[in-house]
Coordinates of C-alpha atoms in Angstrom, one line a residue:
Chain A
M212 CA 37.9 -6.7 18.4
L213 CA 36.5 -7.4 15.0
A214 CA 36.1 -11.1 15.7
S215 CA 34.0 -10.3 18.8
L216 CA 32.0 -7.8 16.7
I217 CA 30.9 -10.4 14.3
K218 CA 30.2 -13.2 16.7
T219 CA 27.1 -13.9 18.7
T220 CA 27.5 -13.8 22.5
G221 CA 24.4 -15.5 23.8
Y222 CA 21.2 -13.4 24.4
N223 CA 21.6 -10.0 22.7
P224 CA 18.6 -9.4 20.4
F225 CA 19.6 -6.3 18.6
K226 CA 23.2 -7.3 18.0
T227 CA 21.9 -10.6 16.7
L228 CA 19.6 -8.8 14.3
M229 CA 22.5 -6.8 13.0
L230 CA 24.6 -9.9 12.6
R231 CA 21.7 -11.5 10.8
E232 CA 21.8 -8.7 8.3
Y233 CA 25.5 -9.2 7.9
W234 CA 25.1 -12.9 7.2
E235 CA 22.4 -12.2 4.6
N236 CA 24.1 -9.2 3.0
R237 CA 27.7 -10.3 3.1
R238 CA 28.0 -9.6 -0.6
A239 CA 26.8 -6.0 -0.4
I240 CA 28.6 -5.2 2.9
F241 CA 31.9 -6.9 2.4
T242 CA 32.4 -8.7 -0.9
T243 CA 31.5 -5.7 -3.2
P244 CA 33.9 -3.2 -1.7
L245 CA 36.5 -5.9 -1.4
V246 CA 36.3 -6.7 -5.1
I247 CA 36.3 -3.1 -6.2
T248 CA 39.3 -2.4 -4.0
A249 CA 41.2 -5.4 -5.4
I250 CA 40.4 -4.4 -9.0
S251 CA 41.5 -0.8 -8.4
M252 CA 44.7 -2.1 -6.8
T253 CA 45.4 -4.4 -9.7
L254 CA 44.9 -1.5 -12.2
I255 CA 47.3 0.7 -10.3
I256 CA 49.9 -2.0 -10.2
I257 CA 49.6 -2.5 -13.9
S258 CA 50.1 1.3 -14.3
M259 CA 53.3 1.1 -12.3
G260 CA 54.9 -0.4 -15.3
I261 CA 55.7 -3.8 -14.0
F262 CA 54.0 -5.1 -17.1
G263 CA 55.3 -2.4 -19.4
R264 CA 54.3 1.2 -20.1
S265 CA 50.6 1.8 -19.4
I266 CA 50.0 5.5 -18.9
H267 CA 49.1 7.2 -22.2
I268 CA 49.2 10.9 -22.7
D269 CA 49.2 12.6 -26.1
G270 CA 50.3 9.5 -27.8
E271 CA 53.3 9.0 -25.5
S272 CA 53.4 6.2 -23.0
F273 CA 55.0 6.2 -19.6
T274 CA 55.3 4.1 -16.6
L275 CA 54.2 5.8 -13.3
N276 CA 57.8 6.1 -12.4
E277 CA 58.8 8.0 -15.6
F278 CA 55.7 10.1 -15.2
I279 CA 56.8 11.3 -11.7
A280 CA 60.4 11.7 -12.9
N281 CA 59.1 14.2 -15.6
T282 CA 57.1 16.1 -13.1
S283 CA 58.3 19.7 -12.6
E284 CA 58.7 21.5 -9.3
Q285 CA 55.5 23.5 -10.0
E286 CA 53.5 20.4 -10.8
A287 CA 54.8 18.7 -7.7
Q288 CA 53.5 21.6 -5.7
D289 CA 50.1 21.1 -7.3
V290 CA 50.2 17.4 -6.3
K291 CA 51.0 18.3 -2.7
N292 CA 48.2 20.9 -2.6
H293 CA 45.7 18.5 -3.9
I294 CA 46.8 15.2 -2.6
N295 CA 43.8 15.0 -0.2
Y296 CA 41.4 15.6 -3.1
L297 CA 43.2 12.9 -5.1
L298 CA 43.0 10.4 -2.4
L299 CA 39.3 11.3 -1.8
G300 CA 38.6 10.9 -5.5
S301 CA 40.4 7.6 -5.6
S302 CA 37.7 6.1 -3.4
A303 CA 35.0 7.1 -5.8
P304 CA 34.7 3.7 -7.5
I305 CA 34.3 2.0 -4.1
M306 CA 31.7 4.6 -3.0
I307 CA 29.8 4.4 -6.3
G308 CA 29.7 0.6 -6.1
V309 CA 28.6 0.6 -2.5
W310 CA 25.9 3.2 -3.3
F311 CA 24.3 0.6 -5.7
C312 CA 24.6 -2.0 -2.9
M313 CA 22.7 0.3 -0.6
I314 CA 19.9 0.9 -3.1
F315 CA 19.5 -2.8 -3.9
T316 CA 19.8 -4.0 -0.3
A317 CA 17.0 -1.6 0.6
L318 CA 14.8 -2.9 -2.3
S319 CA 15.2 -6.5 -1.3
S320 CA 15.2 -6.0 2.5
L321 CA 11.6 -6.8 3.1
Y322 CA 10.8 -8.5 -0.2
D323 CA 13.1 -11.5 -0.1
E324 CA 11.8 -12.7 3.2
R325 CA 8.2 -12.9 1.9
K326 CA 9.3 -14.5 -1.4
D327 CA 11.0 -17.4 0.3
N328 CA 8.5 -17.6 3.2
S329 CA 11.3 -17.1 5.8
I330 CA 9.2 -14.2 7.2
L331 CA 7.3 -16.9 9.1
F332 CA 10.5 -18.1 10.7
W333 CA 11.6 -14.5 11.6
K334 CA 8.2 -13.8 13.0
S335 CA 8.3 -16.9 15.2
M336 CA 11.1 -15.2 17.1
P337 CA 10.5 -12.7 19.9
V338 CA 11.6 -9.6 18.0
S339 CA 9.3 -6.8 17.1
D340 CA 8.8 -5.5 13.5
T341 CA 10.1 -2.2 14.7
Q342 CA 13.4 -3.7 15.8
T343 CA 13.7 -5.8 12.6
I344 CA 13.1 -2.8 10.3
L345 CA 15.5 -0.6 12.4
S346 CA 18.2 -3.2 12.1
K347 CA 17.8 -3.3 8.3
L348 CA 17.8 0.5 8.0
L349 CA 20.9 0.8 10.0
T350 CA 22.6 -1.9 7.9
I351 CA 21.7 0.0 4.7
T352 CA 22.5 3.5 5.8
L353 CA 25.4 3.0 8.2
V354 CA 27.0 -0.5 8.1
I355 CA 27.4 -0.7 4.3
P356 CA 29.0 2.8 4.0
L357 CA 31.2 2.5 7.0
V358 CA 32.7 -0.8 5.8
A359 CA 33.2 0.8 2.4
I360 CA 35.1 3.7 4.1
A361 CA 37.4 1.1 5.7
F362 CA 38.2 -0.3 2.3
A363 CA 38.7 3.2 0.9
F364 CA 41.2 3.8 3.7
I365 CA 43.1 0.6 2.8
F366 CA 43.1 1.7 -0.8
Q367 CA 44.4 5.2 0.1
I368 CA 47.3 3.7 2.1
F369 CA 48.0 1.5 -0.8
L370 CA 48.1 4.5 -3.1
L371 CA 50.6 6.3 -0.9
I372 CA 52.8 3.2 -0.7
V373 CA 52.7 2.7 -4.4
G374 CA 53.3 6.4 -5.0
S375 CA 56.3 6.2 -2.7
F376 CA 57.8 3.4 -4.7
A377 CA 57.3 5.3 -7.9
T378 CA 59.4 8.2 -6.5
I379 CA 62.4 6.0 -6.2
G380 CA 65.1 7.3 -8.5
T381 CA 63.4 10.6 -9.1
E382 CA 64.3 13.9 -7.6
H383 CA 61.0 14.0 -5.6
S384 CA 61.0 12.6 -2.1
A385 CA 58.0 10.3 -1.1
W386 CA 57.7 11.9 2.3
D387 CA 57.7 15.5 0.9
L388 CA 55.5 14.8 -2.1
L389 CA 53.0 12.4 -0.6
W390 CA 53.0 11.5 3.1
S391 CA 53.5 14.9 4.7
S392 CA 50.8 16.5 2.5
A393 CA 48.2 13.8 3.0
N394 CA 46.1 13.9 6.1
L395 CA 44.5 10.5 6.4
P396 CA 42.8 11.0 9.8
V397 CA 41.0 14.1 8.5
L398 CA 40.1 12.4 5.3
I399 CA 38.5 9.5 7.3
L400 CA 36.7 12.0 9.5
N401 CA 35.3 13.7 6.5
E402 CA 34.3 10.5 4.8
V403 CA 32.5 9.2 7.9
V404 CA 30.7 12.5 8.5
F405 CA 29.8 12.6 4.9
M406 CA 28.4 9.1 4.8
I407 CA 26.4 9.6 8.0
M408 CA 25.0 12.9 6.7
Y409 CA 24.3 11.4 3.3
G410 CA 22.4 8.5 5.0
L411 CA 20.2 11.1 6.7
W412 CA 19.8 13.3 3.7
A413 CA 18.8 10.3 1.6
L414 CA 16.7 8.7 4.3
P415 CA 13.4 9.4 2.5
I416 CA 14.8 7.6 -0.6
F417 CA 15.8 4.5 1.4
A418 CA 12.6 4.6 3.4
W419 CA 10.7 4.7 0.2
L420 CA 12.6 1.7 -1.2
M421 CA 11.9 -0.2 2.1
L422 CA 8.3 0.7 1.9
V423 CA 8.0 -0.7 -1.6
S424 CA 10.0 -3.7 -0.5
V425 CA 7.5 -4.5 2.2
F426 CA 4.4 -4.5 -0.1
A427 CA 5.6 -5.3 -3.6
K428 CA 4.1 -8.6 -4.8
R429 CA 6.8 -8.8 -7.5
S430 CA 9.7 -6.8 -8.9
P431 CA 10.2 -4.1 -6.2
L432 CA 12.6 -2.2 -8.5
V433 CA 9.8 -1.6 -11.1
L434 CA 7.3 -0.7 -8.4
A435 CA 9.7 1.7 -6.8
T436 CA 10.6 3.6 -10.0
V437 CA 7.8 3.4 -12.6
P438 CA 5.1 5.2 -10.4
I439 CA 7.6 7.9 -9.6
V440 CA 8.3 8.5 -13.3
L441 CA 4.6 8.5 -14.1
I442 CA 3.7 10.9 -11.3
A443 CA 6.6 13.2 -12.3
L444 CA 5.3 13.2 -15.9
F445 CA 1.8 13.9 -14.7
E446 CA 3.0 16.8 -12.6
R447 CA 5.0 18.2 -15.5
I448 CA 2.2 17.9 -18.0
F449 CA -0.7 19.2 -15.9
F450 CA 0.9 21.4 -13.3
R451 CA 4.1 22.4 -15.2
S452 CA 6.1 21.9 -12.0
E453 CA 8.8 19.5 -11.0
Y454 CA 8.4 19.3 -7.2
L455 CA 8.7 15.5 -7.1
L456 CA 11.8 15.4 -9.2
N457 CA 13.4 18.2 -7.3
F458 CA 12.6 16.5 -4.0
I459 CA 14.3 13.3 -5.2
D460 CA 17.3 15.2 -6.7
T461 CA 17.7 17.1 -3.4
H462 CA 17.8 13.9 -1.3
L463 CA 19.4 11.4 -3.7
S464 CA 22.3 13.4 -4.9
P465 CA 24.9 14.6 -2.4
A466 CA 25.1 17.9 -4.3
Q467 CA 22.8 19.8 -2.0
M468 CA 24.9 18.7 1.0
L469 CA 28.2 19.5 -0.8
N470 CA 27.0 23.0 -1.7
H471 CA 27.2 23.8 2.0
V472 CA 30.9 22.9 2.0
M473 CA 31.6 24.7 -1.3
N474 CA 29.9 27.9 -0.1
S475 CA 32.0 28.0 3.0
N476 CA 35.1 28.8 0.9
T477 CA 37.5 26.3 2.3
N478 CA 40.1 25.3 -0.2
S479 CA 41.3 22.3 1.6
I480 CA 39.8 19.3 3.3
N481 CA 40.1 19.8 7.1
T482 CA 38.2 19.4 10.3
L483 CA 36.2 22.4 9.4
S484 CA 34.9 20.9 6.2
S485 CA 33.4 18.0 8.1
L486 CA 31.6 20.6 10.3
N487 CA 30.3 22.3 7.2
I488 CA 28.9 19.0 6.1
I489 CA 27.0 18.7 9.3
K490 CA 25.9 22.3 9.0
S491 CA 23.8 21.2 6.0
A492 CA 21.4 20.0 8.6
A493 CA 20.3 23.7 8.9
D494 CA 18.7 23.4 5.5
H495 CA 14.9 23.0 5.9
N496 CA 14.9 20.4 3.2
F497 CA 16.9 18.1 5.4
W498 CA 14.2 18.1 8.0
I499 CA 11.4 17.8 5.5
G500 CA 13.2 14.7 4.2
L501 CA 13.5 13.2 7.7
S502 CA 9.8 13.8 8.4
V503 CA 8.8 12.1 5.1
A504 CA 11.2 9.2 5.9
A505 CA 9.8 8.8 9.4
A506 CA 6.2 8.6 8.0
M507 CA 7.2 6.0 5.4
L508 CA 9.1 3.9 7.9
Y509 CA 6.1 3.9 10.2
A510 CA 4.0 2.7 7.4
T511 CA 6.6 0.0 6.6
I512 CA 6.4 -1.3 10.2
L513 CA 2.6 -1.3 10.1
I514 CA 2.5 -3.2 6.8
R515 CA 5.1 -5.8 7.9
R516 CA 3.1 -6.4 11.1
R517 CA -0.1 -7.0 9.1
N518 CA 1.2 -8.5 5.9
S519 CA 3.0 -11.5 7.1
L520 CA 1.6 -13.9 4.6
Chain B
M151 CA -7.7 -25.9 34.7
T152 CA -6.3 -22.7 33.4
N153 CA -7.3 -21.4 29.9
I154 CA -4.2 -20.4 28.0
I155 CA -6.1 -19.6 24.8
T156 CA -9.5 -18.0 24.7
A157 CA -11.2 -17.1 21.5
R158 CA -14.6 -15.5 21.3
N159 CA -16.4 -14.8 18.1
L160 CA -13.2 -15.0 16.2
S161 CA -13.6 -14.2 12.5
K162 CA -11.3 -13.6 9.6
N163 CA -12.2 -12.4 6.1
Y164 CA -10.1 -12.4 3.0
G165 CA -12.1 -10.1 0.8
S166 CA -15.5 -11.8 0.5
F167 CA -14.1 -15.1 1.6
Q168 CA -14.8 -16.0 5.3
A169 CA -11.9 -18.1 6.5
L170 CA -13.1 -18.1 10.1
K171 CA -16.7 -17.7 11.1
N172 CA -17.4 -16.7 14.8
V173 CA -15.1 -19.3 16.3
D174 CA -15.3 -19.9 20.0
L175 CA -12.4 -21.9 21.4
T176 CA -10.7 -22.4 24.8
V177 CA -7.5 -24.3 25.3
E178 CA -6.4 -25.4 28.7
K179 CA -2.8 -25.9 29.9
G180 CA -1.1 -29.2 29.7
Q181 CA -3.0 -30.6 26.6
I182 CA -2.0 -31.9 23.3
I183 CA -4.6 -30.7 20.9
G184 CA -5.0 -31.9 17.3
I185 CA -6.6 -29.5 14.9
I186 CA -8.0 -31.6 12.0
G187 CA -9.7 -30.3 8.9
A188 CA -9.5 -30.5 5.1
N189 CA -7.3 -28.1 3.1
G190 CA -8.7 -24.6 3.2
A191 CA -10.9 -25.4 6.2
G192 CA -9.3 -22.6 8.2
K193 CA -6.7 -24.5 10.3
T194 CA -3.8 -22.3 9.3
T195 CA -5.9 -19.1 9.6
L196 CA -6.8 -20.1 13.1
L197 CA -3.2 -20.8 14.0
N198 CA -2.0 -17.6 12.4
S199 CA -4.4 -15.6 14.5
I200 CA -3.3 -17.3 17.6
L201 CA 0.4 -16.7 16.7
G202 CA -0.3 -13.0 16.0
L203 CA 0.6 -13.3 12.4
S204 CA -2.6 -11.9 11.0
A205 CA -5.2 -9.4 12.1
Y206 CA -8.7 -10.7 13.0
E207 CA -12.1 -9.7 14.2
G208 CA -13.4 -10.8 17.6
E209 CA -11.7 -11.4 20.9
L210 CA -8.6 -13.5 21.3
E211 CA -6.4 -13.9 24.3
V212 CA -3.3 -16.0 24.3
L213 CA -1.4 -16.3 27.6
G214 CA -3.2 -13.2 28.7
M215 CA -1.9 -11.2 25.7
N216 CA -3.4 -9.8 22.5
P217 CA -1.4 -11.8 20.0
Y218 CA -1.6 -9.3 17.1
R219 CA -0.4 -6.3 19.1
Q220 CA 2.0 -8.1 21.4
R221 CA 3.5 -10.7 19.0
D222 CA 7.1 -10.1 20.0
E223 CA 6.2 -10.5 23.7
L224 CA 4.1 -13.6 23.0
M225 CA 6.9 -15.2 21.0
K226 CA 9.0 -15.4 24.2
E227 CA 6.5 -18.1 25.4
I228 CA 5.4 -19.7 22.1
S229 CA 7.4 -21.5 19.6
F230 CA 6.0 -22.6 16.2
I231 CA 6.8 -24.3 13.0
S232 CA 4.6 -23.6 10.0
D233 CA 3.4 -25.8 7.2
V234 CA 5.9 -24.4 4.6
A235 CA 9.6 -24.5 4.7
T236 CA 10.5 -21.2 6.2
L237 CA 14.2 -21.4 7.1
P238 CA 16.0 -18.9 4.8
K239 CA 18.2 -20.7 2.3
W240 CA 21.2 -18.4 2.8
I241 CA 21.6 -19.1 6.5
K242 CA 24.1 -21.7 7.7
V243 CA 22.8 -24.2 10.3
S244 CA 25.3 -22.9 12.8
E245 CA 24.1 -19.3 12.1
A246 CA 20.5 -20.3 12.6
I247 CA 21.4 -21.7 16.0
D248 CA 23.4 -18.6 16.9
F249 CA 20.4 -16.4 15.8
V250 CA 17.8 -18.2 17.9
E251 CA 20.2 -18.2 20.8
G252 CA 20.8 -14.4 20.4
V253 CA 17.1 -13.5 20.3
H254 CA 15.5 -16.0 22.5
K255 CA 16.1 -16.0 26.3
N256 CA 14.6 -19.5 26.7
F257 CA 16.7 -21.2 24.0
D258 CA 19.1 -24.1 25.1
R259 CA 21.9 -24.4 22.6
T260 CA 23.1 -27.7 24.1
K261 CA 19.7 -29.2 23.6
A262 CA 19.6 -28.1 19.9
L263 CA 23.0 -29.6 19.2
G264 CA 21.9 -32.7 21.0
F265 CA 18.9 -33.1 18.7
L266 CA 21.1 -32.5 15.7
S267 CA 23.8 -34.9 16.7
G268 CA 21.3 -37.7 16.2
T269 CA 20.9 -36.7 12.5
N270 CA 23.2 -36.3 9.5
V271 CA 22.8 -32.5 9.3
P272 CA 26.1 -30.7 8.8
L273 CA 26.3 -27.6 10.9
D274 CA 28.6 -25.6 8.4
K275 CA 26.3 -26.0 5.5
K276 CA 23.7 -23.5 4.2
I277 CA 20.0 -24.5 4.5
G278 CA 19.7 -24.2 0.8
K279 CA 22.2 -27.1 0.4
L280 CA 20.3 -29.5 2.7
S281 CA 17.6 -32.0 1.8
K282 CA 14.0 -31.2 2.5
G283 CA 14.0 -33.8 5.4
M284 CA 17.2 -32.3 6.9
I285 CA 15.7 -28.8 6.8
V286 CA 12.7 -30.0 8.8
Q287 CA 15.1 -31.6 11.3
V288 CA 17.0 -28.4 11.8
H289 CA 13.8 -26.4 12.3
L290 CA 12.4 -29.0 14.7
A291 CA 15.7 -29.1 16.6
L292 CA 15.5 -25.3 17.0
I293 CA 12.0 -25.0 18.2
M294 CA 12.2 -28.0 20.5
S295 CA 15.1 -26.4 22.2
I296 CA 13.0 -23.4 23.1
D297 CA 11.5 -23.6 26.6
A298 CA 8.0 -22.4 25.6
K299 CA 4.6 -22.6 27.2
I300 CA 2.9 -23.3 23.9
L301 CA 4.3 -25.2 20.9
V302 CA 2.4 -24.9 17.7
L303 CA 3.2 -27.5 15.0
D304 CA 1.6 -27.0 11.6
E305 CA 2.3 -30.1 9.6
P306 CA 5.6 -30.6 11.4
T307 CA 6.7 -33.8 9.7
L308 CA 6.0 -33.0 6.1
G309 CA 8.8 -34.3 4.1
L310 CA 10.2 -36.6 6.8
D311 CA 10.5 -40.3 6.3
I312 CA 8.5 -42.7 8.6
M313 CA 11.5 -43.6 10.8
Y314 CA 12.2 -40.0 11.6
R315 CA 8.5 -39.2 12.1
K316 CA 8.1 -41.9 14.7
K317 CA 11.3 -40.7 16.5
F318 CA 10.0 -37.1 16.4
Y319 CA 6.7 -37.9 18.1
H320 CA 8.5 -40.1 20.6
Q321 CA 10.9 -37.3 21.5
L322 CA 8.0 -34.8 21.6
L323 CA 6.3 -36.9 24.3
E324 CA 9.4 -38.1 26.2
D325 CA 11.7 -35.0 26.1
Y326 CA 9.5 -32.1 25.6
F327 CA 5.9 -32.4 26.9
D328 CA 5.0 -31.9 30.4
D329 CA 2.0 -30.6 32.4
E330 CA 3.2 -27.1 32.1
R331 CA 3.2 -27.1 28.3
T332 CA 0.5 -27.2 25.6
I333 CA 1.1 -28.5 22.2
I334 CA -1.2 -27.6 19.2
I335 CA -0.7 -29.8 16.2
T336 CA -2.1 -30.1 12.7
T337 CA -1.3 -32.9 10.3
H338 CA -2.7 -34.9 7.5
Q339 CA -1.2 -38.0 8.9
V340 CA -3.9 -38.1 11.6
D341 CA -3.2 -41.8 12.5
E342 CA 0.3 -41.0 13.5
I343 CA -0.7 -38.5 16.2
E344 CA -3.9 -40.1 17.3
N345 CA -2.4 -41.8 20.4
I346 CA -0.5 -38.8 21.6
L347 CA -3.5 -36.3 21.5
S348 CA -5.5 -35.5 24.6
Q349 CA -8.0 -33.3 22.7
V350 CA -9.2 -32.9 19.2
V351 CA -10.8 -30.0 17.3
F352 CA -12.5 -30.7 13.9
I353 CA -12.7 -27.7 11.8
R354 CA -14.7 -27.2 8.5
D355 CA -15.5 -24.2 6.4
G356 CA -14.2 -21.9 9.1
R357 CA -16.3 -23.3 11.8
I358 CA -15.4 -25.7 14.7
M359 CA -17.5 -28.8 14.2
L360 CA -16.4 -30.7 17.3
K361 CA -14.1 -30.2 20.2
A362 CA -13.8 -33.1 22.5
S363 CA -11.3 -35.0 24.6
M364 CA -9.9 -38.2 23.2
E365 CA -11.4 -40.0 26.2
D366 CA -14.9 -38.8 25.4
I367 CA -14.5 -39.7 21.8
N368 CA -13.3 -43.2 22.7
D369 CA -16.2 -43.6 25.1
Q370 CA -18.9 -42.3 22.6
W371 CA -17.8 -43.6 19.3
L372 CA -17.6 -47.3 18.5
V373 CA -17.3 -49.5 15.4
L374 CA -19.2 -52.7 15.2
N375 CA -18.3 -55.5 12.7
P376 CA -21.3 -57.7 13.2
T377 CA -21.4 -61.3 12.3
P378 CA -23.4 -61.9 9.1
E379 CA -26.6 -63.1 10.9
N380 CA -26.5 -59.9 13.1
I381 CA -26.3 -57.3 10.3
E382 CA -30.0 -56.6 10.3
A383 CA -30.1 -56.4 14.1
A384 CA -27.2 -53.9 14.1
R385 CA -28.9 -51.8 11.4
A386 CA -32.0 -51.7 13.6
L387 CA -30.0 -50.0 16.4
S388 CA -29.8 -46.9 14.1
P389 CA -26.0 -46.5 13.5
I390 CA -24.6 -43.1 12.5
S391 CA -23.2 -44.7 9.3
E392 CA -22.7 -48.0 7.5
R393 CA -19.9 -49.0 5.2
K394 CA -18.9 -52.0 3.2
T395 CA -15.3 -52.9 2.6
L396 CA -14.2 -56.1 1.0
G397 CA -17.5 -57.7 1.5
R398 CA -17.6 -56.9 5.2
V399 CA -20.1 -54.5 6.7
S400 CA -19.3 -52.2 9.6
F401 CA -21.4 -49.8 11.5
I402 CA -20.4 -46.7 13.4
F403 CA -22.4 -46.0 16.6
K404 CA -22.5 -43.1 18.9
D405 CA -23.4 -43.2 22.6
K406 CA -24.3 -47.0 22.5
S407 CA -23.2 -49.3 25.3
R408 CA -20.2 -51.3 24.3
D409 CA -21.6 -54.4 26.0
D410 CA -24.8 -54.2 24.0
L411 CA -22.9 -54.0 20.7
K412 CA -20.5 -56.8 21.7
K413 CA -23.4 -59.2 21.5
L414 CA -23.7 -58.6 17.8
G415 CA -20.0 -58.9 16.8
D416 CA -16.5 -57.3 17.1
V417 CA -16.4 -53.9 18.7
S418 CA -13.4 -51.6 18.2
Q419 CA -12.5 -48.0 18.7
L420 CA -13.2 -45.6 15.9
S421 CA -10.1 -44.0 14.5
L422 CA -9.9 -40.3 14.3
S423 CA -9.6 -40.3 10.5
D424 CA -12.8 -42.5 10.3
L425 CA -14.5 -40.2 12.8
F426 CA -13.6 -37.2 10.7
V427 CA -14.9 -38.7 7.5
T428 CA -18.1 -39.8 9.3
L429 CA -18.7 -36.3 10.6
M430 CA -18.0 -34.7 7.3
D431 CA -20.3 -37.1 5.4
G432 CA -23.1 -36.5 7.9
E433 CA -23.3 -32.8 7.0

């Protein structure tokens, strides 16, 4: 199935555009999460004690196996209760790495093609600017995070397997301590819902980066950030307000969204928590962000149509 | 004949610079048109307007469409190669073929592979790893495999050696061109395309100086190399211009009977590049 997904099958413009994005952004989509996952796995294996003792707590050093052997019944219960949070937290390095990929892919999405003149080749093809920009937006806000979640899943399975090995010879059973407490399908559900909703919450940010990318003559990163900083300073000094910074904070950080989950008083990660993430759409800020994003994307399309040279 | 391109009062300004000044142009189906002009004369601006790549003032209709608003529709029927290398460096040759096949209904993969099999281009390499000549070959193979009504070639053979250039123009005539298609071509190597053109457009400072069929040009413009005793007689016939090269004098005439001129010396066709220079000098 995967093979047919990443292969062209004759005339199919939108699929071809998405593939084109994959070819161009293989590093951001695939290589980055792969490398982070590989590095994380290596670090875990080292901590297993194959290469000696590597966990250091209060001046004492343990292997992972010794660490689990010394875990009391009470602590084991804690592990069981929080195993889903631990697994979720374990994917943080992948998600953070991929977040940078999303930002930088957006910044270069419509800039690189002008820099290397390839825009003239793309424009010689019968695809509209709207389709092109849509394919880029979907790649940034959907394809990149979904592939990252796949890698996070592999890493979580890996952690459970490694953890199981570490319980050998201890009084804790791998099934009881790890597998029966972890709920991988619900974790994936929550991660997917989270990433999709984050993509929508942060849409004005990505739309802004694409807008800058379509008109920047050079250095889109500088052009995307410096004016924001200046306007924010201006606002602070002359109006003593921070509307712009608040707007960016609301949409760039997932905190606003996660507040909706925290407020709903669920202590564990379950199907309900993914619904609570979706419920964050009831926030008026969500819709303000989407409207701002739509306006900026429309401008991006108009500029790409006009500014081909 | 059907007009496939109609431009009326077409203008384009870049700030205070007028790249096109009220251009009127019609192009009929089944022609091979050469657009000839110095750098900065407005050739590429004219082509870009026709291709829907830039906004313009005035009226322009290409295949019954407004190129700027309906570029994606129009590109189903037009293929073009522009004067700068435009294939992205990161794409593999095979991916470029996949891409065009995926977005273009009228693309023939077998044809493209056929064109490339006659070259040394490796399909699994990225464009960035190929030589300049190979990149042009890939691009030409791609666009010649698109069954389009209009083919626009802006300096298509830049960077190619002479063997491949000859082969390309031969292929263009033999394998590509027919009565249903129109080819618009610009190049600095005017002499190479002279004998395949059916029409020529001279452009200067954003204006069209001359649009004529090659037949008319060959009928109207002649070069006379008079024998030494006839030089004065030739001069008396009021030639358009006179030039001396290596001690020989030649005169360029317009609308004079070939038979009359033959009495004074050798008569030959005026090459397009000489015609271009003559017209530019005359201004």
